[in-house]
Amino acid sequence: MEKLADVIENLPLVDHHVHGALATAVDRATFEVMITESSVPAPSGTTHFDSQVGFSIRRWCAPLLDLAPHASAEEYLARRDELGNDEVNRRLLAAANVDRYVIETGYQGDATLGLEPMAAASGRPVHEVVRLEAVAEAVARDGVGAAEFAETVRERLAAHAETAVGFKSIVAYRHGFDVDPARPADAEVLLAADRWLREVSASGVARIADPVLLRFLLWQAVDLGKPLQLHVGYGDADLNLHRSNPLLLTEWLRQVEGRLDVLLLHCYPFHREAGYLAQVFPHVYFDVGLALNYVGSRSIAVVAESLELAPFAKQLYSSDAWGPAELHYLGAVNWRRAMTRILGQWVDDGEWSFDDAVRVATMIGSTNARRVYGLPE
Amino acid sequence: MEKLADVIENLPLVDHHVHGALATAVDRATFEVMITESSVPAPSGTTHFDSQVGFSIRRWCAPLLDLAPHASAEEYLARRDELGNDEVNRRLLAAANVDRYVIETGYQGDATLGLEPMAAASGRPVHEVVRLEAVAEAVARDGVGAAEFAETVRERLAAHAETAVGFKSIVAYRHGFDVDPARPADAEVLLAADRWLREVSASGVARIADPVLLRFLLWQAVDLGKPLQLHVGYGDADLNLHRSNPLLLTEWLRQVEGRLDVLLLHCYPFHREAGYLAQVFPHVYFDVGLALNYVGSRSIAVVAESLELAPFAKQLYSSDAWGPAELHYLGAVNWRRAMTRILGQWVDDGEWSFDDAVRVATMIGSTNARRVYGLPE
Amino acid sequence: MEKLADVIENLPLVDHHVHGALATAVDRATFEVMITESSVPAPSGTTHFDSQVGFSIRRWCAPLLDLAPHASAEEYLARRDELGNDEVNRRLLAAANVDRYVIETGYQGDATLGLEPMAAASGRPVHEVVRLEAVAEAVARDGVGAAEFAETVRERLAAHAETAVGFKSIVAYRHGFDVDPARPADAEVLLAADRWLREVSASGVARIADPVLLRFLLWQAVDLGKPLQLHVGYGDADLNLHRSNPLLLTEWLRQVEGRLDVLLLHCYPFHREAGYLAQVFPHVYFDVGLALNYVGSRSIAVVAESLELAPFAKQLYSSDAWGPAELHYLGAVNWRRAMTRILGQWVDDGEWSFDDAVRVATMIGSTNARRVYGLPE
């Protein structure tokens, strides 16, 4: 197991779904809500640090900030301030040993580093994934008429497709996967766009949630044929988690087979369901990112569950880190530790060969993502 | 791990959701249906003792009755009869090392010890949780008119709130969590009460299952603001288990945030879903009681799964024992053994500090319940 | 654990749900789609051998073909061709150490061995399970009129009941368990039969998917009272997996209690849900076949999860192998290995007695199936 640990420790990863690291230092209250999917402070008398991710930060990140493992939250945050956010980013991103970041910039971009700053902070190449809904909302804010909406969105997405390596949809958040799988007719889209654009004008807020428009966006991605990431499962309190079960997408997946690759993100607690889809559909891939960070010591169990039905060529690594670079680092720590323990046990028990274990870790950690997104070696 | 085992072994627990122990001795057939959630005898040629809970009784309870571990079911029941039910209650409740019992008395109260007898049998303080549906049914049996129903229920619940530390709802049993989350209008409640009270008069049976009335009760609990326990997941054959998935409550949980604390009970096999809700909503707590007893040797796995997304301040211990004091004892045995093995492994692996492990076990075993229900130290 | 391993290794199993082994040699492309529930080749640059089942074949079957463990897929298939399909069948079926096969012949019967050839290839007795839908489709192909459809199906099923030990339904595939649980009225069946038989005439294809007719078949099985197998959970891309959750059958299970035994097959990822049903309903049994093969090294975890709520008298062994005899063998290998590791750990930890471990392995591996299907010792 030691030999395997060494190989996996030094494997340069492709983090195929991630966001920017923190752009500036934040106070404790802000930091606390950045290490949970809750959007509010912990109840009085408690702290978000008393969680798997909080314990992981104190265990694994503290030494990189020159503290003892298990330093208190107070010590940790004091030292973080002392070093400064830039230095913390630099240290943690370097320690993550990620070769390439595939970054999605559609969520609260101001608080986090953009593409170029992330490349600078990490010293590694970055690639972009564009959020479909963010493009449509930008079009709406720019003041397009309903008659031009569909065509304008189409053009903008096509322009993004020139540089982006893929797209992402958050239909799971905005409606749920229980949408009609069929491509909406032009007339339906026109009607829905008209209704929504009036709302945007009236409210000044452009938040797309109309199921017809969300389906229109999904099918635009199908036409463009680039890899499409879908938020699945675990996320924040905005979500109706049971409507983000990827099995609800089965009929849509059937309809788009052969047109594009679909990457199911996170998936917890539906990662076994995702593994089933990844086995039976040739164009379906998945990861257990985000969960890795938030289940901490339990990531061994979650990664193990992801290694059941899904072929090894259909799984990817991601951290889904957003904000604190602790999350960019811990995603990698938890994944490496989990893979080492799981595959190492199988090698020790004589069930897998050592070479196969190395090969599978490399496929999931990097090769599969390079193949799907067409990234350079 | 031995040091941690010692600490956890001696931790006085708060059993925050439990019922009374058996009031009198029962025959084998009766005992068998009390150690399963089935309501009928095992198929011919089989026995309910051939189950995880049956094996746990023979393994862990037998020595407390002066038998060898793994004594046969026959030997066990013979010795139980010999000692008498009172002595068995006394031995097993003492061995559970529970500091305080939070008891719900709404289910088949005659067969089990009430509040005072439980305090006497265990030698420990007890607190009461009142089942909303039982109060409404008592009001119906007392012969109230539809026009006075809502107000009468409101008054009775307010009176209970003077002494009870919380309420409980079994809406999962009586309808499912797929109820309309909104507070029902007074006129709706009046209409539904009228319909139901006529049925009660006609049938002589007061079993509340009307979704409007069930929602009325939930919102009464919201108004009272005391902790509200909700039966979630695993239970008997009366249940439509898929409709007791706590995610179906998401919208209702959003609406009542800040008004009261909600405690999701048992949750199996939806404990990961419960852990998600406990992370993203500040007022949501949960336990894996009941399952602890019935999965026996597998409680290590189930407790481990409960230690994923949920903050450590949002989890509680319960046995949900009802009837045989074996269940009051085994809930504690299984929880202590599981926590020792899981946290002990993390300490051994250097992932958690010993102090954190002790602190988390204490929070889940006792402190969290004391804080939520306002129990004395 | 070694002593237990020895006992479980030598336990003659009843494989209570299985299909025929491959009738003839196949090329690599064909073999690859037979070791996945996908119906298409793996994406370009990947192979279905890079999966748990592929690794298991290379690990466990290779030595039986005189190769080293972990031989490459190429070496394995070359050696398989060299030996010939009959010899491979003979070796792998013998190594499975299955005492009796309960075979369902309703799926692509031409590619696989029928009842007698399987008995000859394995040297063991076989029993038949008849697929309800296949009988109805045969009736339709034979050209019956709508008025005679119900009665003709009834007669054919009754005739099958003379020799078959049970029936099977694939309502999960053809519609989902979200069917109306009630027995359809004769007039409804007549109408549905008339509609369907016209379609069959017009299209020349007899594929039964009408929910009224599927329910009619289920209730015919109830009337006949023989054990009824139901496909549940994991299967191929034809399935809407979320509609094969066995909890959706709860109300139907209530209605048929006492009329027949129901055997839930596979169940993954709903095996915990199946375990709940097997506990609360006296007529419900289940297995984790199929999954055993396809999760490979993870079958320890899956079998462990199946040993939670379900009484030990309510679980069975099956491989659900279809085609390559590798699957007939690996089902047994994975089950024996899993049971040895799980029960052996419990014995080592002093939680279970050795005798109980042997007894439970024997019940699940053979006794329960013999009792339910009425098979000879």
Short mmCIF file of C-alpha atoms in Angstrom, two decimals, chain B residues 36-41 43-44 46 50-52 55 58-60 70 234-242 268-271 294-295 297-298 302 305 337 341, chain C residues 245 247-248 250-251 254 257 272-273 276 279-282 285 301 304-305 307-314 345-346 349-353 356 359-360 363 371:
data_model
loop_
_atom_site.label_atom_id
_atom_site.label_comp_id
_atom_site.label_asym_id
_atom_site.label_seq_id
_atom_site.Cartn_x
_atom_site.Cartn_y
_atom_site.Cartn_z
CA THR B 36 -39.48 -6.55 14.74
CA GLU B 37 -41.38 -3.80 12.96
CA SER B 38 -43.51 -6.54 11.42
CA SER B 39 -46.86 -6.97 13.11
CA VAL B 40 -47.22 -10.68 12.45
CA PRO B 41 -45.35 -13.85 13.42
CA PRO B 43 -43.31 -17.38 8.50
CA SER B 44 -43.73 -20.99 9.57
CA THR B 46 -38.66 -19.32 10.97
CA ASP B 50 -32.98 -14.91 13.38
CA SER B 51 -32.29 -11.26 12.73
CA GLN B 52 -29.72 -8.69 13.73
CA PHE B 55 -28.63 -11.96 17.60
CA ARG B 58 -28.56 -13.21 22.59
CA ARG B 59 -25.09 -11.64 22.47
CA TRP B 60 -25.36 -8.53 24.65
CA HIS B 70 -25.06 -16.27 22.32
CA TYR B 234 -38.03 3.08 8.84
CA GLY B 235 -41.05 1.96 10.81
CA ASP B 236 -43.76 -0.69 10.55
CA ALA B 237 -45.87 -2.04 7.68
CA ASP B 238 -48.36 0.83 8.06
CA LEU B 239 -45.86 3.12 6.42
CA ASN B 240 -45.35 3.99 2.77
CA LEU B 241 -41.62 4.30 3.26
CA HIS B 242 -40.93 6.26 0.08
CA TYR B 268 -32.98 5.05 7.79
CA PRO B 269 -32.51 4.51 4.87
CA PHE B 270 -32.70 8.28 4.33
CA HIS B 271 -30.08 9.23 6.94
CA TYR B 294 -32.60 -3.30 14.18
CA VAL B 295 -29.37 -3.35 12.16
CA SER B 297 -23.80 -5.47 14.08
CA ARG B 298 -24.26 -3.16 11.13
CA VAL B 302 -25.13 3.20 9.68
CA GLU B 305 -23.00 7.18 7.23
CA ARG B 337 -19.75 0.49 20.02
CA ARG B 341 -15.01 2.01 16.39
CA ASN C 245 -37.88 1.11 -6.47
CA LEU C 247 -41.24 0.69 -2.18
CA LEU C 248 -43.57 1.71 -4.99
CA THR C 250 -45.91 -1.43 -0.99
CA GLU C 251 -49.67 -1.21 -1.43
CA ARG C 254 -50.25 -5.42 1.32
CA GLU C 257 -50.16 -10.86 1.73
CA ARG C 272 -31.98 -1.51 1.96
CA GLU C 273 -35.52 -0.71 0.89
CA TYR C 276 -37.27 -3.21 5.03
CA GLN C 279 -38.79 -7.46 7.52
CA VAL C 280 -42.29 -6.03 7.72
CA PHE C 281 -44.06 -8.35 5.24
CA PRO C 282 -44.03 -12.08 5.99
CA TYR C 285 -37.95 -12.20 0.24
CA ALA C 301 -20.11 -3.83 1.03
CA ALA C 304 -23.21 -6.25 4.21
CA GLU C 305 -25.89 -3.67 3.47
CA LEU C 307 -27.71 -7.93 6.15
CA GLU C 308 -29.36 -5.06 8.01
CA LEU C 309 -33.14 -5.00 8.47
CA ALA C 310 -34.06 -8.23 6.69
CA PRO C 311 -34.50 -11.37 8.79
CA PHE C 312 -31.97 -14.04 7.82
CA ALA C 313 -34.79 -16.36 6.75
CA LYS C 314 -35.88 -13.86 4.10
CA GLN C 345 -15.42 -10.34 11.17
CA TRP C 346 -18.47 -10.55 13.42
CA ASP C 349 -15.21 -9.55 17.17
CA GLY C 350 -17.26 -11.83 19.41
CA GLU C 351 -20.54 -10.42 18.12
CA TRP C 352 -21.79 -13.57 16.44
CA SER C 353 -21.11 -17.17 17.39
CA ASP C 356 -24.76 -18.87 14.01
CA ARG C 359 -26.28 -21.39 10.06
CA VAL C 360 -27.03 -18.00 8.50
CA MET C 363 -29.95 -20.40 5.24
CA ARG C 371 -38.18 -23.93 1.62
#
